[in-house]
Tab-separated table of C-alpha atoms in Angstrom:
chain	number	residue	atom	x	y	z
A	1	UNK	CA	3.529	-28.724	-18.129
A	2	UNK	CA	5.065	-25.428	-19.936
A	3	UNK	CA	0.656	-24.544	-20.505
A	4	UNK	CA	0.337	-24.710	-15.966
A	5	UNK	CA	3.691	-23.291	-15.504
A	6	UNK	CA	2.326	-20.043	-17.919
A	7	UNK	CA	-0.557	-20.167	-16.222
A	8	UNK	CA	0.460	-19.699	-12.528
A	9	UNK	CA	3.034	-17.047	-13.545
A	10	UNK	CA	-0.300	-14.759	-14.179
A	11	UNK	CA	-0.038	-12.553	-11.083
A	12	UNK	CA	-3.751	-12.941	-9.838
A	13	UNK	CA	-4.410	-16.636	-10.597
A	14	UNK	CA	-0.994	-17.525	-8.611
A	15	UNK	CA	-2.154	-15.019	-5.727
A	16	UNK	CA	-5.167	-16.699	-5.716
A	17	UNK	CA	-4.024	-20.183	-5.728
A	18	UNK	CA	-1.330	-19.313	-2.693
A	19	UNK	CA	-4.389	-17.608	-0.764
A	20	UNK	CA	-6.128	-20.412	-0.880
A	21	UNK	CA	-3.141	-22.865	0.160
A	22	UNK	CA	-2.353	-20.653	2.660
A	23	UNK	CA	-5.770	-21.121	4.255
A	24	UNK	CA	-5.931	-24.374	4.422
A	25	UNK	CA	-1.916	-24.033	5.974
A	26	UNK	CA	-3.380	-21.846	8.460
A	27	UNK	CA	-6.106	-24.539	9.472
A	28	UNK	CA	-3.755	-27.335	9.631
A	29	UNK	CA	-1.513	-25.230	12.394
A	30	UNK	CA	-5.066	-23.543	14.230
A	31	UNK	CA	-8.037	-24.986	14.008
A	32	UNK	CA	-10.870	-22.288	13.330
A	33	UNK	CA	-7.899	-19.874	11.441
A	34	UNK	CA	-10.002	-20.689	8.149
A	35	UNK	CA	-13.678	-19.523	9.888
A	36	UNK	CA	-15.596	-16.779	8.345
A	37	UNK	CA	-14.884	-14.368	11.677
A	38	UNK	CA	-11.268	-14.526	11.595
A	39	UNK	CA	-11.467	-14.318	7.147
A	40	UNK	CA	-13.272	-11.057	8.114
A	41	UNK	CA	-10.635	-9.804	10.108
A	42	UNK	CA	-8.088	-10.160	7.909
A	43	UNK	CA	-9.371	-8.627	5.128
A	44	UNK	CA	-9.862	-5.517	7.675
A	45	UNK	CA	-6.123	-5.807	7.853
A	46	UNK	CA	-5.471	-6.459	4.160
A	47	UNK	CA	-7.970	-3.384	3.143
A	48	UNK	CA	-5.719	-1.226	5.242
A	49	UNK	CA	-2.174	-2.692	3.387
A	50	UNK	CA	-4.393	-2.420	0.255
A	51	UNK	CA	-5.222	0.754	0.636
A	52	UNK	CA	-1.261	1.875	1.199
A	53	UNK	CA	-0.312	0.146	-2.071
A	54	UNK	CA	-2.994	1.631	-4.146
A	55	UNK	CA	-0.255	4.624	-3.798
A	56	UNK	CA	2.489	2.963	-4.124
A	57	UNK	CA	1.014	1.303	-7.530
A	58	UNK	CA	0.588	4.453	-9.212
A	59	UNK	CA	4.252	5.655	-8.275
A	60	UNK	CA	5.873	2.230	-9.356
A	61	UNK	CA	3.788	2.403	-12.314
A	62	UNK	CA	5.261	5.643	-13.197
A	63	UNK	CA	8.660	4.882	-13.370
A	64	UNK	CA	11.939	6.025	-12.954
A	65	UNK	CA	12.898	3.881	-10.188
A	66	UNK	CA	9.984	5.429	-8.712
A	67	UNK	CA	9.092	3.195	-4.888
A	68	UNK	CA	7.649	5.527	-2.151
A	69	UNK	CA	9.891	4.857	1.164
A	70	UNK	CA	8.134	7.329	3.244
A	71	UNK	CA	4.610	6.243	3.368
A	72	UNK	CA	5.422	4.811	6.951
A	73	UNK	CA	6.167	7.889	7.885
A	74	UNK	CA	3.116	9.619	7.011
A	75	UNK	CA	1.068	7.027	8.183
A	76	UNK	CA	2.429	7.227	11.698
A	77	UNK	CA	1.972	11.143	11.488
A	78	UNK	CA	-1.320	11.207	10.158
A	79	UNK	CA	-2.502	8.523	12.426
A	80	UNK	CA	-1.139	10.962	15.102
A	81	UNK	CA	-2.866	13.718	13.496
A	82	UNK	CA	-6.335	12.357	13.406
A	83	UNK	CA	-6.159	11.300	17.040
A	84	UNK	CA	-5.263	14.602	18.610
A	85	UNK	CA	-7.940	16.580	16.439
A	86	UNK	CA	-10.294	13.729	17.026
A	87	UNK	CA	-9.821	12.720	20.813
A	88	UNK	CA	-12.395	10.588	20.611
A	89	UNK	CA	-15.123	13.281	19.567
A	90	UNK	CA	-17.223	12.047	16.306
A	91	UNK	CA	-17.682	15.885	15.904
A	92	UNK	CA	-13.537	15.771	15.120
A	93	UNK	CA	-13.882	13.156	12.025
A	94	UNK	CA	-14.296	15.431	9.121
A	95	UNK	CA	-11.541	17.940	10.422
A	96	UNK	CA	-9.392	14.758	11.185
A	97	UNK	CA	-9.534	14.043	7.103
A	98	UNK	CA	-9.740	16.950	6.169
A	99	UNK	CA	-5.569	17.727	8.393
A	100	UNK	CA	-4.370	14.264	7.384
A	101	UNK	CA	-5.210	14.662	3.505
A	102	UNK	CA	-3.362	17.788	3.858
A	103	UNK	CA	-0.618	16.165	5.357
A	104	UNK	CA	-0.318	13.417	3.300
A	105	UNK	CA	-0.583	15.913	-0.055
A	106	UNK	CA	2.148	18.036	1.151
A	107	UNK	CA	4.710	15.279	2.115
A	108	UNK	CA	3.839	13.824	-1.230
A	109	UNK	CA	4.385	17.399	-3.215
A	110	UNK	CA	7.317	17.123	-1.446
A	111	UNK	CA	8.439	14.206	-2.264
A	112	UNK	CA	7.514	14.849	-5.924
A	113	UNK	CA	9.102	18.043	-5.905
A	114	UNK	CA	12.479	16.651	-5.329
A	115	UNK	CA	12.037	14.217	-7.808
A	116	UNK	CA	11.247	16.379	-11.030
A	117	UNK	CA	12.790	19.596	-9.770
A	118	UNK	CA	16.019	18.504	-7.833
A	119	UNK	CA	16.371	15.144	-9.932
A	120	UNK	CA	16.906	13.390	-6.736
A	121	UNK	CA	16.156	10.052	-7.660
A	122	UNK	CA	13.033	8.796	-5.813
A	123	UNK	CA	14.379	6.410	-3.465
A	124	UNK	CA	16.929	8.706	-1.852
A	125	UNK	CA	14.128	11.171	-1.707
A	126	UNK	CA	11.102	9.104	-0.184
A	127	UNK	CA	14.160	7.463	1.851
A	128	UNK	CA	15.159	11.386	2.897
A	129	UNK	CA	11.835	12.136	4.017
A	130	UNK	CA	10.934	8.962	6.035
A	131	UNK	CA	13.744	9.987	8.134
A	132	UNK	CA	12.840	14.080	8.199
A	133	UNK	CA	8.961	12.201	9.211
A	134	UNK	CA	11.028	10.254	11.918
A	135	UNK	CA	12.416	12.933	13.413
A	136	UNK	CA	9.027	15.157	13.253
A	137	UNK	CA	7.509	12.744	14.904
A	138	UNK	CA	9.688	12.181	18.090
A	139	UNK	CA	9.567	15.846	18.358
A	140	UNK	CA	6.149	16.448	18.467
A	141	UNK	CA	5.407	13.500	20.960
A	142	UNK	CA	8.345	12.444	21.909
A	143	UNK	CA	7.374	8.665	20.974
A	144	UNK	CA	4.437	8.966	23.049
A	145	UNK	CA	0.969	7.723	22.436
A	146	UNK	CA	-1.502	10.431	22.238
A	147	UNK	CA	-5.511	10.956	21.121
A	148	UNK	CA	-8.077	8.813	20.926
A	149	UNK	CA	-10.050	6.913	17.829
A	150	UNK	CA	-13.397	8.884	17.624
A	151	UNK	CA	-16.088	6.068	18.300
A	152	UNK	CA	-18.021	6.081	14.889
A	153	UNK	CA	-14.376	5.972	12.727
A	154	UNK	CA	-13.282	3.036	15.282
A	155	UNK	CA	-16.931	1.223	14.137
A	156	UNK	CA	-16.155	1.733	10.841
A	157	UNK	CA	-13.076	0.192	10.718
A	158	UNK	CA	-14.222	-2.751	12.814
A	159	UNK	CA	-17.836	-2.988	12.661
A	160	UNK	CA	-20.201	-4.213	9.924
A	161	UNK	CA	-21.762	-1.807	8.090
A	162	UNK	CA	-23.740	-3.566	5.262
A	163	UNK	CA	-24.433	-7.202	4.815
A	164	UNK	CA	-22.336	-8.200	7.522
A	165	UNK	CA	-19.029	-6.326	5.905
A	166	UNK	CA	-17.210	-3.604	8.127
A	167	UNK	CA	-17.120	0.219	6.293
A	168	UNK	CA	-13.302	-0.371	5.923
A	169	UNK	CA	-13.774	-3.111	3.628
A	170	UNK	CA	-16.569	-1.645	1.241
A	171	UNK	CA	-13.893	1.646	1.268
A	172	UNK	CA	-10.974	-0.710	0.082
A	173	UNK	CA	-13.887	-2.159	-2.737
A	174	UNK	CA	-14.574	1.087	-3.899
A	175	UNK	CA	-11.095	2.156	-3.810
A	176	UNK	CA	-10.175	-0.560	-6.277
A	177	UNK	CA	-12.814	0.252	-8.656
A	178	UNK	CA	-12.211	3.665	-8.938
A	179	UNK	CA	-8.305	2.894	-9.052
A	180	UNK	CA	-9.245	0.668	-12.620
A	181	UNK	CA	-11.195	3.354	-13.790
A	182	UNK	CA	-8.511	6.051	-13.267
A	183	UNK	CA	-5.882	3.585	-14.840
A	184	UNK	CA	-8.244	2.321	-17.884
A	185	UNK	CA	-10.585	4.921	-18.234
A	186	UNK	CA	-8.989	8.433	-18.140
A	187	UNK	CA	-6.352	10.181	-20.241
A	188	UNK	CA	-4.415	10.710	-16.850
A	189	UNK	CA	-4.116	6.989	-16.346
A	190	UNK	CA	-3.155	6.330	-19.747
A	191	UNK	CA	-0.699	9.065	-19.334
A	192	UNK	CA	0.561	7.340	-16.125
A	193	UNK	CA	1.171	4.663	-18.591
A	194	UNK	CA	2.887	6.581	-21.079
A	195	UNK	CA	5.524	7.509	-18.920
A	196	UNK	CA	6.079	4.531	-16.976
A	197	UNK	CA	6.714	2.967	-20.491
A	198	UNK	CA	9.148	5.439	-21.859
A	199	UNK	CA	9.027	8.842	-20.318
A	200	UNK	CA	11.332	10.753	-22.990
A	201	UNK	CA	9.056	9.793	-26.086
A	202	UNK	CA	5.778	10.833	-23.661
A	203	UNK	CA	7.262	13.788	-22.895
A	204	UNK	CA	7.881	14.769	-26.822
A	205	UNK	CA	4.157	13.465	-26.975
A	206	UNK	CA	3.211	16.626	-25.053
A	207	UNK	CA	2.392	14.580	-21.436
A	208	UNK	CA	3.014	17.017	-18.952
A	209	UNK	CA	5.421	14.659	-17.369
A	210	UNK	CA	7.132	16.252	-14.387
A	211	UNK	CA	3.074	17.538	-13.535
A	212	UNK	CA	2.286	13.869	-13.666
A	213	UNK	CA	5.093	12.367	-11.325
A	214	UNK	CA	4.156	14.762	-8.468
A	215	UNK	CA	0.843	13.817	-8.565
A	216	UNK	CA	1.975	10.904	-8.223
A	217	UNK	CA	3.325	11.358	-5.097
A	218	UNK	CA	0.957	13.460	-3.771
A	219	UNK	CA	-1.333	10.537	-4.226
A	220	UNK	CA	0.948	8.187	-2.438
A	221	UNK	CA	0.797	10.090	0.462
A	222	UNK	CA	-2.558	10.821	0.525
A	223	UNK	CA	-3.404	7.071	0.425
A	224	UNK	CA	-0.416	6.278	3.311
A	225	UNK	CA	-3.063	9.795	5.236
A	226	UNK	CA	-6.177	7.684	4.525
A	227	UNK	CA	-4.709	4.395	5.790
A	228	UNK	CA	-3.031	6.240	8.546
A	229	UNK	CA	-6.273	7.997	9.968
A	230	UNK	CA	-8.044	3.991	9.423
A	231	UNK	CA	-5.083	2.467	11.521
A	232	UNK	CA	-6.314	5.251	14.504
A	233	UNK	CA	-9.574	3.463	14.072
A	234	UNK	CA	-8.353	-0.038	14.140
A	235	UNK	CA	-5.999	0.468	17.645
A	236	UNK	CA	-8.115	3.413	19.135
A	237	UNK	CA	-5.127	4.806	19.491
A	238	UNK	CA	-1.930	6.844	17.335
A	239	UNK	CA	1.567	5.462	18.192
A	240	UNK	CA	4.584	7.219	16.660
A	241	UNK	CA	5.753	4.047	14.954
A	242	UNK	CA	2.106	2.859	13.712
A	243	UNK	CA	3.200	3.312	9.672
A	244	UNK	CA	6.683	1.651	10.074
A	245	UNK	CA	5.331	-2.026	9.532
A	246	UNK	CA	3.734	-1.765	6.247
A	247	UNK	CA	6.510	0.099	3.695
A	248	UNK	CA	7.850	-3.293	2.394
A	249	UNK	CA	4.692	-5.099	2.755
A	250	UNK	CA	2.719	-2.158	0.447
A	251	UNK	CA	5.805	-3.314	-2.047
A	252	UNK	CA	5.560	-6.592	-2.034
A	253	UNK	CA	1.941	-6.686	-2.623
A	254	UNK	CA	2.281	-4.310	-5.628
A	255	UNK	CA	4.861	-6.523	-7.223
A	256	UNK	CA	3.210	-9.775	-6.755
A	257	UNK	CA	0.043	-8.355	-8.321
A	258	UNK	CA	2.226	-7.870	-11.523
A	259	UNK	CA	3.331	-4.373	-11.612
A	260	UNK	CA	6.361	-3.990	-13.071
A	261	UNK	CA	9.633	-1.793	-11.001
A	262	UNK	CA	10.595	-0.187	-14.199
A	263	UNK	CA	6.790	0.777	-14.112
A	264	UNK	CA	4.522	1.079	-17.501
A	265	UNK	CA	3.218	-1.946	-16.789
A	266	UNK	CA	0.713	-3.488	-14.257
A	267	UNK	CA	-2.519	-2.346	-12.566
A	268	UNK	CA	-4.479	-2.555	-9.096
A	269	UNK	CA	-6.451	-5.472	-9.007
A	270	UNK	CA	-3.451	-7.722	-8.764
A	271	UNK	CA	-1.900	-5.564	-5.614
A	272	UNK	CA	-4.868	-6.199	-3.822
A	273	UNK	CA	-5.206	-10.298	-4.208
A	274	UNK	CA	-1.601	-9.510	-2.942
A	275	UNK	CA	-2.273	-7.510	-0.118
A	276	UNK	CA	-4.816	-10.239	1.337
A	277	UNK	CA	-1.921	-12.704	0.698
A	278	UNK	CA	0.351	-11.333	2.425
A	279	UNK	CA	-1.924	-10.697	5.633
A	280	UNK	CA	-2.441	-14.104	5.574
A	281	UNK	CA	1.106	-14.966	5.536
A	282	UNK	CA	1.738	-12.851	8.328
A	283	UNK	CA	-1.270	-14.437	10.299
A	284	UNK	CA	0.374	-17.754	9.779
A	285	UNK	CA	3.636	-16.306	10.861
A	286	UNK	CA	2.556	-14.914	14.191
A	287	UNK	CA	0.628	-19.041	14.391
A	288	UNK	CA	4.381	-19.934	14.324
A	289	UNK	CA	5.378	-17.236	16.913
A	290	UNK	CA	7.843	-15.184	14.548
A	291	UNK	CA	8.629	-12.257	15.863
A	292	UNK	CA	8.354	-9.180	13.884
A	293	UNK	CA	11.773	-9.191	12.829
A	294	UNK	CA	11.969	-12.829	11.533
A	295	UNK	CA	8.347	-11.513	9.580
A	296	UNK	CA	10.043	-8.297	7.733
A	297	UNK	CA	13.493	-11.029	7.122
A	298	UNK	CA	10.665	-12.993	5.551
A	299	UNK	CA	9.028	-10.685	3.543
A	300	UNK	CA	12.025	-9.091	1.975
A	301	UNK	CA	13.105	-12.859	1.090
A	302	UNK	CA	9.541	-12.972	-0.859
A	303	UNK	CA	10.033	-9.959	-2.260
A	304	UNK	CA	13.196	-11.332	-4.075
A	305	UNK	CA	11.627	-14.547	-5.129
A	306	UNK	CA	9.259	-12.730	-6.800
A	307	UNK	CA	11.686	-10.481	-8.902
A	308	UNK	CA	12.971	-14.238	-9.960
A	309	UNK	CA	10.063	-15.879	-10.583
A	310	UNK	CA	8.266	-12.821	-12.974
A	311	UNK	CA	11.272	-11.426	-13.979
A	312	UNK	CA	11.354	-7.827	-14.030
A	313	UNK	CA	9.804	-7.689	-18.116
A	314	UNK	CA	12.500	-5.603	-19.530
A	315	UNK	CA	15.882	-3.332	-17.926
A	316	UNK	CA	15.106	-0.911	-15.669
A	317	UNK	CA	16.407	2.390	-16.710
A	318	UNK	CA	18.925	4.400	-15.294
């Protein structure tokens, strides 16, 4: 018994085990919830969660308390972004990435900035800025929807592109596999590491920490701009509260996937079996008719059971 209880507390076997148990939950309620079709479409919607907590990984991994609060706030904008510079041209598409990368970077320098510079810490910071997004938002629609999906990014998203898999899905692959070669492969990863695990001593080790931890963020936005200008592509259209929907969601999946919060510990490949999880929960959910308040009640209920069941692996730090 104590050998299968060690064994499901391994992040990705127990994600996998619940995916699958959720499937076949899902196709006792609704018949046809398990077929390949409806599979496909929600790993569209898992690549797009997935591709949110790839930055939100590398902060958490960091440390310091370090969870990125604003990412639904630059999703909504960039999703925004990308549809008036777009509206519905293909011609826009590379000028659309080009504004929401920017975006994203400079909310996440931002972000990073007041972290290392101001010592805010980084949940009253990300926290700060979600609500400075907020407000940036209603004043430059005023809530209301606005530009249009170009028609190639919209096939992308929802199409198939090779062997029967839409482009959104191969991104979210290759996403992942550069994400373990960044983490396991290059001395900025390791570094990421370093001062996840114990900043001070990496910091007398010569890591360039405070360099490090706004990249950090800068990379959390820019992954909340890339998932933002994808959402455009999934609805066909920007809404000003597109991004609000997936900030404890992007958490959730990073934890479950066995990163620890006091960071230093953890990697990518585990966020995304959560990520697909977690869509699948919420599919069942909305079988159930819960609204989307009784959904975020149940995800922040998950995302305490799984600080009990894994345990945080050691104090987080002050």
């Amino acid at each position: 018994m104590s050998r299968f209880l060690s064994f499901i507390r391994q992040p990705i076997i127990a994600a996998l085990v619940l995916i699958v148990l959720l499937l076949y939950l899902g196709q006792m309620l609704s018949p046809g919830f398990a077929s390949g079709g409806q599979i496909l479409r929600l790993l569209i919607v898992a690549s797009l969660l997935g591709i949110i907590a790839a930055g939100q990984n590398v902060v958490i991994l960091g440390g310091r308390e370090g969870i990125d609060l604003s990412v639904g706030g630059v999703i909504s904008l960039s999703a925004i972004i990308a549809g008036n510079v777009m509206n519905g041209a293909d011609s826009g598409i590379l000028p659309a990435i080009a504004a929401c990368l920017a975006a994203g970077g400079f909310f996440g320098l931002l972000n990073g900035l007041g972290v290392t510079l101001l010592r805010i810490p980084p949940l009253v910071m990300t926290l700060g800025m979600l609500g400075v997004l907020q407000g940036l938002l209603v004043v430059i629609r005023m809530g209301i929807p606005s530009g249009q999906a170009a028609p190639a990014l919209s096939r992308f998203v929802t199409q198939p592109l090779a062997f029967g898999i839409p482009g959104i899905i191969w991104l979210w692959i290759a996403i992942g596999v550069l994400m373990a070669l960044m983490l396991n492969r290059t001395v900025f990863g390791h570094r990421i590491y370093a001062i996840g695990s114990n900043e001070h001593a990496a910091y007398m080790a010569g890591v360039p920490v405070r360099l490090i931890r706004i990249a950090l963020f800068m990379l959390s936005g820019m992954f909340a701009a890339i998932a933002g200008l994808c959402l455009l592509g999934y609805s066909g259209t920007s809404f000003a509260n597109v991004g609000e929907q997936y900030m404890l969601p992007s958490i959730i999946a990073v934890v479950f996937g066995g990163t620890s919060l006091a960071g230093g510990k953890g990697g990518y490949t585990g966020t995304m079996a959560g990520a697909v999880l977690l869509v699948i929960l919420q599919s069942i959910l909305t079988t159930i008719n819960i609204d989307e308040s009784g959904r975020q009640m149940v995800f922040g209920a998950t995302l305490l059971l799984l600080m009990m069941f894994y345990g945080r692996g050691r104090a987080m730090r002050a």
